[in-house]
mmCIF file of C-alpha atoms and ligand atoms in Angstrom:
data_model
loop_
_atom_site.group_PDB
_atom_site.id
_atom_site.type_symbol
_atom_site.label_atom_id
_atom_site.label_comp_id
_atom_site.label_asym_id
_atom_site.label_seq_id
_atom_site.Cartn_x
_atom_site.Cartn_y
_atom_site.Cartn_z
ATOM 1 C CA UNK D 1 0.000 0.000 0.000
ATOM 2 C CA UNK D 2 1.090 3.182 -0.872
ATOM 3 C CA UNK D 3 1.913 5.492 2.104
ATOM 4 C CA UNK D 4 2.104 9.337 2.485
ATOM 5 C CA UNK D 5 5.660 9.886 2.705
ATOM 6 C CA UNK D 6 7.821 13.110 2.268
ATOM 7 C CA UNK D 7 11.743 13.469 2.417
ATOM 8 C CA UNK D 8 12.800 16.797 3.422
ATOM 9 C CA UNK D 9 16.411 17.945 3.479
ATOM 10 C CA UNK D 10 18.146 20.551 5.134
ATOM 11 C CA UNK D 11 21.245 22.080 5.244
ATOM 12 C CA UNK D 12 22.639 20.863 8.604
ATOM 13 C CA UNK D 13 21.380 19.539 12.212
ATOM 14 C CA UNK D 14 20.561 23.469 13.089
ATOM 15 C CA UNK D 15 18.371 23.975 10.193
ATOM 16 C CA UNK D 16 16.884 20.238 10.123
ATOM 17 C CA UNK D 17 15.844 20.951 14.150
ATOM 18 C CA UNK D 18 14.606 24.343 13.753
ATOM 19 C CA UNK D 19 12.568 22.933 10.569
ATOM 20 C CA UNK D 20 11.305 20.754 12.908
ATOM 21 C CA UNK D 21 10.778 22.629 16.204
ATOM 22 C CA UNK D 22 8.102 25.150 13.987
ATOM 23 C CA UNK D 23 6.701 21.845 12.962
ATOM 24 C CA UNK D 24 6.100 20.902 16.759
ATOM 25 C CA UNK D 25 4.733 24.270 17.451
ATOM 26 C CA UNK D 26 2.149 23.620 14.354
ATOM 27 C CA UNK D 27 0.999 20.774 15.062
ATOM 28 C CA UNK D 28 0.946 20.861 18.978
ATOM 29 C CA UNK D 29 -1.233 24.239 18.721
ATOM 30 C CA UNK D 30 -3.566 22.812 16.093
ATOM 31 C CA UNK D 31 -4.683 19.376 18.356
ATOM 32 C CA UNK D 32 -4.975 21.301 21.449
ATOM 33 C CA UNK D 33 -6.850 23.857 20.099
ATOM 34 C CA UNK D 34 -8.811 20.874 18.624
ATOM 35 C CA UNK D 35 -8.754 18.278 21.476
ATOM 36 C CA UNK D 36 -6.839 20.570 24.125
ATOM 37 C CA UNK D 37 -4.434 17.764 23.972
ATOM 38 C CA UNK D 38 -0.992 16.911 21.730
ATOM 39 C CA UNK D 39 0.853 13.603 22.650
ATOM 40 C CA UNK D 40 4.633 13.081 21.592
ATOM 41 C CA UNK D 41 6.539 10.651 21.944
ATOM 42 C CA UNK D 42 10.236 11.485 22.181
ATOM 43 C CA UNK D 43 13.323 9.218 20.596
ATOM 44 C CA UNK D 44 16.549 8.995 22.315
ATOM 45 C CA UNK D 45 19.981 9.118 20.916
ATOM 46 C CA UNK D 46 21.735 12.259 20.105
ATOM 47 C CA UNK D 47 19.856 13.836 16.980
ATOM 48 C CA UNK D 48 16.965 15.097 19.025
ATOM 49 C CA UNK D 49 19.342 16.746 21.487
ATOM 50 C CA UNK D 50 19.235 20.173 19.329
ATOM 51 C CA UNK D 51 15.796 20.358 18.396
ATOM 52 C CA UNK D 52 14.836 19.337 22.414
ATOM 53 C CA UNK D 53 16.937 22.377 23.527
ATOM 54 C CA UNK D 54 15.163 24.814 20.809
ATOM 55 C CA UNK D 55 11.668 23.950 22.159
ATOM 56 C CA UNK D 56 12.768 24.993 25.403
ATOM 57 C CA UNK D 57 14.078 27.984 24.038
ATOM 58 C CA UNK D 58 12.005 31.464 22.831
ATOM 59 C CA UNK D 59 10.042 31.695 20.646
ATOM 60 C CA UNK D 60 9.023 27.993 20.851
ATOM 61 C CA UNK D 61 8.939 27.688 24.067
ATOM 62 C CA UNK D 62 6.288 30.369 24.316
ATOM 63 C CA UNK D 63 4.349 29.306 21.389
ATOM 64 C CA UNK D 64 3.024 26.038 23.292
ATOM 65 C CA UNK D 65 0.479 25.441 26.178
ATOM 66 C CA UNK D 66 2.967 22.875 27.645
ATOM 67 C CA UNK D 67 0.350 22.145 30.234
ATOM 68 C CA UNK D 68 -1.550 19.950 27.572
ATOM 69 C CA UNK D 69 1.263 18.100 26.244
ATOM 70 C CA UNK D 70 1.506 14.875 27.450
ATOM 71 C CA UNK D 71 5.228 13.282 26.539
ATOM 72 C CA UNK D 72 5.698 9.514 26.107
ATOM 73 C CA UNK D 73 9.082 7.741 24.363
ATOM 74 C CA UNK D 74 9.582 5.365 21.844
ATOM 75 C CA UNK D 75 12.406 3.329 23.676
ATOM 76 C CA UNK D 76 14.202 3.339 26.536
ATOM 77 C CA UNK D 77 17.753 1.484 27.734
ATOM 78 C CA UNK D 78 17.087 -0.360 30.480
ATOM 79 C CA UNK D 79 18.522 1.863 33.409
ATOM 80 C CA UNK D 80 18.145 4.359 35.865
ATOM 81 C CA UNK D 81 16.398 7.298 35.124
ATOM 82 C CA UNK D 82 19.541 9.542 36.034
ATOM 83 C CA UNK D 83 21.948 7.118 34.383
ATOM 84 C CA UNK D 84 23.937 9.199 31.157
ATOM 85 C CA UNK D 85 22.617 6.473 28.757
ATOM 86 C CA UNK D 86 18.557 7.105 29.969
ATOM 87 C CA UNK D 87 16.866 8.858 27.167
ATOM 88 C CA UNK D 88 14.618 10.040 29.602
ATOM 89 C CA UNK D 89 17.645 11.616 31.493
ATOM 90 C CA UNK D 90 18.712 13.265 28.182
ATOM 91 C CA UNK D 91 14.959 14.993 27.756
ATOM 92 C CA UNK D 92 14.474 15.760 31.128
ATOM 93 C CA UNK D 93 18.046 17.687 31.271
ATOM 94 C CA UNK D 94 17.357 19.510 27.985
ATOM 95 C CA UNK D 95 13.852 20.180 27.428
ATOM 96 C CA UNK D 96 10.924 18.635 29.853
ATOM 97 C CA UNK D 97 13.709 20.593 33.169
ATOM 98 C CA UNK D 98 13.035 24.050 31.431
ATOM 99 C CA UNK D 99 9.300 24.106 30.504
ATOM 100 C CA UNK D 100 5.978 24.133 32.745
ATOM 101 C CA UNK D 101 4.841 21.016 31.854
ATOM 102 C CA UNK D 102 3.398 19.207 34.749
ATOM 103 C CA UNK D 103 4.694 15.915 35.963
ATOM 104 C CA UNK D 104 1.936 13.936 35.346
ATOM 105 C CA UNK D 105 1.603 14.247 31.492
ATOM 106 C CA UNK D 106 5.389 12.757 31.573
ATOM 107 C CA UNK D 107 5.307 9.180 30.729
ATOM 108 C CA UNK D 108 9.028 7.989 31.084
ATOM 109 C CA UNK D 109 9.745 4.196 30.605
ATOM 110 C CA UNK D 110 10.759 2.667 33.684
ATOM 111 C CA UNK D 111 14.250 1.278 32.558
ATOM 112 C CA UNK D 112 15.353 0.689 36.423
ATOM 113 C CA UNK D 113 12.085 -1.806 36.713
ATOM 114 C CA UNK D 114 13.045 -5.510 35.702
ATOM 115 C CA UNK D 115 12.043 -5.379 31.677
ATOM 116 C CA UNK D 116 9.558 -7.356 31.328
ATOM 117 C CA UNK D 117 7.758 -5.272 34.265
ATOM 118 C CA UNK D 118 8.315 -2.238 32.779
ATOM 119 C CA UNK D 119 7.370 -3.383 29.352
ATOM 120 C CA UNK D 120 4.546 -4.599 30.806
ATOM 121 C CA UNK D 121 3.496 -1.499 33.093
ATOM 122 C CA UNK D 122 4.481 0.355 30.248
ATOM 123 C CA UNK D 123 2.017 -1.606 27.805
ATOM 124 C CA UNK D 124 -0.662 -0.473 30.992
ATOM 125 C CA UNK D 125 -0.139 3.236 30.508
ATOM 126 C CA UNK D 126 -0.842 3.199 27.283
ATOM 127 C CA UNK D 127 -4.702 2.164 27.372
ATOM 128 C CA UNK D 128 -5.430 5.547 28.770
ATOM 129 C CA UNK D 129 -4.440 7.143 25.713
ATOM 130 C CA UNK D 130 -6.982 7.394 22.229
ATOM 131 C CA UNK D 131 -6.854 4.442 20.301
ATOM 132 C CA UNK D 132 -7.362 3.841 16.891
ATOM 133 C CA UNK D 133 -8.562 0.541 15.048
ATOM 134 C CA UNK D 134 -7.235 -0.747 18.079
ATOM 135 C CA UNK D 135 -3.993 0.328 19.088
ATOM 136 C CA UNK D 136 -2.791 3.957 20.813
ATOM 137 C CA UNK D 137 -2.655 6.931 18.168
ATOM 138 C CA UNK D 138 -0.409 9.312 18.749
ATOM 139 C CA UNK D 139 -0.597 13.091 17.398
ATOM 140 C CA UNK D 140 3.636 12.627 16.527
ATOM 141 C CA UNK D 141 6.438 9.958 17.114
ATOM 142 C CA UNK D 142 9.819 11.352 16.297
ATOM 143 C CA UNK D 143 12.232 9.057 15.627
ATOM 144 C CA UNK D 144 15.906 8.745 15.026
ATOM 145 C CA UNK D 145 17.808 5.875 12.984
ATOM 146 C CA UNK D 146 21.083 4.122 13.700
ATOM 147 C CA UNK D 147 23.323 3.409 11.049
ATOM 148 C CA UNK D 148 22.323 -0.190 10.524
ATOM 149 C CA UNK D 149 18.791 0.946 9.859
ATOM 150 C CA UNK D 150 17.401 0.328 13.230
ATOM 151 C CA UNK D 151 14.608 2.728 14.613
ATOM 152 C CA UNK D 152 13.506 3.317 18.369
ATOM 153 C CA UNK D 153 14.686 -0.406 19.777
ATOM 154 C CA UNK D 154 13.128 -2.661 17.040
ATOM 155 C CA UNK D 155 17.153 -3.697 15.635
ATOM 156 C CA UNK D 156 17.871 -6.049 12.829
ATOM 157 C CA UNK D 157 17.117 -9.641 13.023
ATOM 158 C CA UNK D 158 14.974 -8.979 16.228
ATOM 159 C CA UNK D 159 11.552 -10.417 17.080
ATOM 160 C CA UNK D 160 10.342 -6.798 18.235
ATOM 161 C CA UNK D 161 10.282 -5.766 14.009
ATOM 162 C CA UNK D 162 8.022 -8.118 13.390
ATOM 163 C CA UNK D 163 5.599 -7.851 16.499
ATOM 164 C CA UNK D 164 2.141 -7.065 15.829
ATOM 165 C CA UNK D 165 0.472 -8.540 18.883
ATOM 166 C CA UNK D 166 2.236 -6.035 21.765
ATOM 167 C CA UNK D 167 2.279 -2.671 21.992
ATOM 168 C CA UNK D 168 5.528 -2.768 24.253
ATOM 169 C CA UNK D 169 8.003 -5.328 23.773
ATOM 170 C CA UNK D 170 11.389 -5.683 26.424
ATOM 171 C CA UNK D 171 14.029 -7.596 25.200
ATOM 172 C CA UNK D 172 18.168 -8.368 24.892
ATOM 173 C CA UNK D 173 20.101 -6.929 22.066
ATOM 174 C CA UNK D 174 22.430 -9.162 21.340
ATOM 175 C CA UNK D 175 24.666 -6.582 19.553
ATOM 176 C CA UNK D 176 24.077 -3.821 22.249
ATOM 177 C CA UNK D 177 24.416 -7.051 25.246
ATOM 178 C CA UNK D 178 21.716 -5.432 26.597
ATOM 179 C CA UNK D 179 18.121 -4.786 27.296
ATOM 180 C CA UNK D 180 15.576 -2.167 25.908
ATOM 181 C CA UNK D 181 12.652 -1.182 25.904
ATOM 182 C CA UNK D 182 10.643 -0.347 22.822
ATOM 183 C CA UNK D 183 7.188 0.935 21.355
ATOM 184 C CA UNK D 184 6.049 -1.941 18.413
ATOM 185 C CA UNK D 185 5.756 -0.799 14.379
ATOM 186 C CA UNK D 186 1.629 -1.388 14.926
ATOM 187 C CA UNK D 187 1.582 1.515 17.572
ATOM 188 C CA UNK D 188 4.984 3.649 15.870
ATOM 189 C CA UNK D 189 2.310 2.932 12.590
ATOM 190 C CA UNK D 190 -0.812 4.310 14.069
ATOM 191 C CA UNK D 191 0.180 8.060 14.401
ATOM 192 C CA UNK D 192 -0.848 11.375 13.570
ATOM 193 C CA UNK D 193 2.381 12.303 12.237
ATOM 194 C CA UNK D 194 5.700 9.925 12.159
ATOM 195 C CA UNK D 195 9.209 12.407 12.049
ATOM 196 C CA UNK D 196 12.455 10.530 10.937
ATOM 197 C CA UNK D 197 15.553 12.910 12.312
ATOM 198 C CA UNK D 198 18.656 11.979 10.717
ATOM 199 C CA UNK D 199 21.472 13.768 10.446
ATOM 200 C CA UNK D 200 25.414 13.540 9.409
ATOM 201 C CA UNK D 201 27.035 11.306 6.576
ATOM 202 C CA UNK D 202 27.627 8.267 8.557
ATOM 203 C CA UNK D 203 23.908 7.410 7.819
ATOM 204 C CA UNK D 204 23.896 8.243 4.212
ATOM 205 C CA UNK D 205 24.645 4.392 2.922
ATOM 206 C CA UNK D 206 22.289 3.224 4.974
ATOM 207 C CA UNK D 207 19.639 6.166 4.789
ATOM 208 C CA UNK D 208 19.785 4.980 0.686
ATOM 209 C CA UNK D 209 19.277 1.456 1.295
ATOM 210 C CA UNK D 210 16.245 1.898 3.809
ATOM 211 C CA UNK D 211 14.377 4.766 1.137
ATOM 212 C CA UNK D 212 15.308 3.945 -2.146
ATOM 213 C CA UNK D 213 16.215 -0.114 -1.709
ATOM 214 C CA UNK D 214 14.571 -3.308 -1.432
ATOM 215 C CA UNK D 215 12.082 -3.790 1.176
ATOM 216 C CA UNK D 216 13.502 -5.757 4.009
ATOM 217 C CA UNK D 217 12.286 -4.598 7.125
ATOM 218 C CA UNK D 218 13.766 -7.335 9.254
ATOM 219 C CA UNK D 219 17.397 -6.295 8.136
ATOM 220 C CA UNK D 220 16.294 -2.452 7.898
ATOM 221 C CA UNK D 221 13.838 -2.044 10.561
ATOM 222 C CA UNK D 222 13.185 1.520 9.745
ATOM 223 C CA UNK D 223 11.227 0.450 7.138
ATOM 224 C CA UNK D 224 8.903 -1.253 8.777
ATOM 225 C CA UNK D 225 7.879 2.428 9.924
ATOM 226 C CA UNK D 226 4.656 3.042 6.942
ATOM 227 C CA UNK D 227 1.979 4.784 8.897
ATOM 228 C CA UNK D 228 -1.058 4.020 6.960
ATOM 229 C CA UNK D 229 -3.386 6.330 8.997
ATOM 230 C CA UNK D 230 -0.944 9.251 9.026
ATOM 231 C CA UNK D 231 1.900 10.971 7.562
ATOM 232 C CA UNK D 232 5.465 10.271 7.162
ATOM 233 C CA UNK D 233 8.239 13.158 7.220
ATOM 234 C CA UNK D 234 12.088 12.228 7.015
ATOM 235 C CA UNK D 235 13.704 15.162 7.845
ATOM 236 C CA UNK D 236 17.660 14.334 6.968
ATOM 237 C CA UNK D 237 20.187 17.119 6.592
ATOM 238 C CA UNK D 238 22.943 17.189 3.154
ATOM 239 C CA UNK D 239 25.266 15.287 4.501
ATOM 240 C CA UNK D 240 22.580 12.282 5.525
ATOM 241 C CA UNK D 241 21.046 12.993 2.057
ATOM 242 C CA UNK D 242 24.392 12.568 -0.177
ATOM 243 C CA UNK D 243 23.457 9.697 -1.603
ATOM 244 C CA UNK D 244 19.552 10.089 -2.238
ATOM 245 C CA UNK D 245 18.087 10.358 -5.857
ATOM 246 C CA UNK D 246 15.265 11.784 -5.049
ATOM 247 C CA UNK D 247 14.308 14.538 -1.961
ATOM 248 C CA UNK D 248 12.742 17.922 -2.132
ATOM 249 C CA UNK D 249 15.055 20.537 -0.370
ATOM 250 C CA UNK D 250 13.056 22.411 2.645
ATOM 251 C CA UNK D 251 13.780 26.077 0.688
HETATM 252 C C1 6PG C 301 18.009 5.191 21.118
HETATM 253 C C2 6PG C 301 17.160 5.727 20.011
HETATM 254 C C3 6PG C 301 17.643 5.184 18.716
HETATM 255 C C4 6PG C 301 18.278 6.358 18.011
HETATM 256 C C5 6PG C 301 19.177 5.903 16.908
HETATM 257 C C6 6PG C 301 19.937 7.085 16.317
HETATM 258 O O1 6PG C 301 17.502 4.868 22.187
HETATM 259 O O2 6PG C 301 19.233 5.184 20.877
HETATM 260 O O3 6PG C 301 15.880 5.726 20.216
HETATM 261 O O4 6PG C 301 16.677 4.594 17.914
HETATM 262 O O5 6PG C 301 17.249 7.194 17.497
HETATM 263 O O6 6PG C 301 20.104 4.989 17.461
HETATM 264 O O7 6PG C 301 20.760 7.610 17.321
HETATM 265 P P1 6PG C 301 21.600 8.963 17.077
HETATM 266 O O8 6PG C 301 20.577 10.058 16.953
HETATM 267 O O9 6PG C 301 22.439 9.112 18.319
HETATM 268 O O10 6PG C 301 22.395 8.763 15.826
#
């Protein structure tokens, strides 16, 4: 099935996350003035770092009633929530520690709870939230993508890529030799709005493989992200985008 899908590049990571932050700001102020509500949930790594910081930062900061927001994450490693590899951590320190959003509509993972708890509890917190034909929806899911292809936790040659029965999955990375915790594709699938973030040339082989290659979600588990009830935005700067035939440049 054909999905709505749009590749956006930018010049660098300052340009692809301020792109991005007036996106947020767009989008956030249409559902609330709509449902007085915008969900997001946040990906980890590094890439997000920037645009985080900007949405803390005027004008954005001021251009969203952070009091409706409710903030939710795609994966988490499984550790403390003020250990240096805890996505959460990373959020908190750039973005959720400098805007009045109140504690409540922040919906860390619990990476210090045994996995499958956490998945589990996880899995729990969920059902509060709208559904849609059955699973969560989302208003926007940002994601990043490592360079072998992977998205939130769902890594090559893992079970999680291919799970369509959980909304939550815990489980060992071999590669990593260690645990995570991870939203499935049917629940990454059912939002609003799906952002890819990818930025710098390391990711440019793989970036070409996973949008203009052969479908093989297993190996390149970013492409098992096709939101059929919603739209899909890769925002990748030049250096990602190197190797791309086809992309429509943001100006
Ligand atoms: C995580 C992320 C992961 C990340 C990619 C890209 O927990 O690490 O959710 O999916 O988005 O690994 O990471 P970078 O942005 O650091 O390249």
């Amino acid at each position: 099935m054909e999905i709505d899908r749009e590749i956006i590049v930018l010049k660098d990571i300052d340009e692809l996350s301020r792109e991005v932050a007036g996106r947020f700001v767009r989008l956030a102020s249409e559902a609330i003035k709509e449902r007085r509500t915008f969900s997001v949930v946040l990906s980890g790594g590094s890439t997000p770092r920037k645009l985080y910081s900007l949405l803390a930062e005027l004008p954005w900061r001021d251009q969203v009633q952070w009091e409706d927001v409710c903030f939710l994450w795609g994966d988490e490693r499984c550790v403390p929530p003020d250990h240096p590899d805890s996505n959460y951590r990373m959020a908190y320190e750039v973005l959720l520690s400098r805007i009045p959003v109140p504690g409540a509509n922040v919906h860390r993972m619990h990476g210090e709870e045994e996995p499958e708890t956490a998945a589990h509890n996880y899995a729990d917190s969920l059902k509060q939230f709208p559904h849609l034909e059955g699973w969560p929806r989302f208003d926007l899911v940002l994601l990043g993508m490592g360079e072998d292809g992977h998205t939130a936790s769902l890594f090559p040659g893992t079970a999680a890529v291919e799970n369509h029965d959980d909304t939550v999955v815990a489980h060992r990375v071999e590669k990593l030799g260690a645990y995570r915790l991870t939203l499935t594709p049917p629940v990454l699938n059912n939002a609003a709005n799906v952002f890819f973030l990818v930025s710098g040339g390391e990711k440019a082989k793989v970036l070409k493989k996973v949008l203009e290659g052969d479908f093989m979600p297993s190996e390149l588990p970013s492409q098992a992200i096709r939101p059929e009830n919603g739209k899909l935005i890769w925002f990748v700067d030049g250096d990602a985008a190197r190797r791309l035939r086809q992309a429509r440049t943001a100006r």
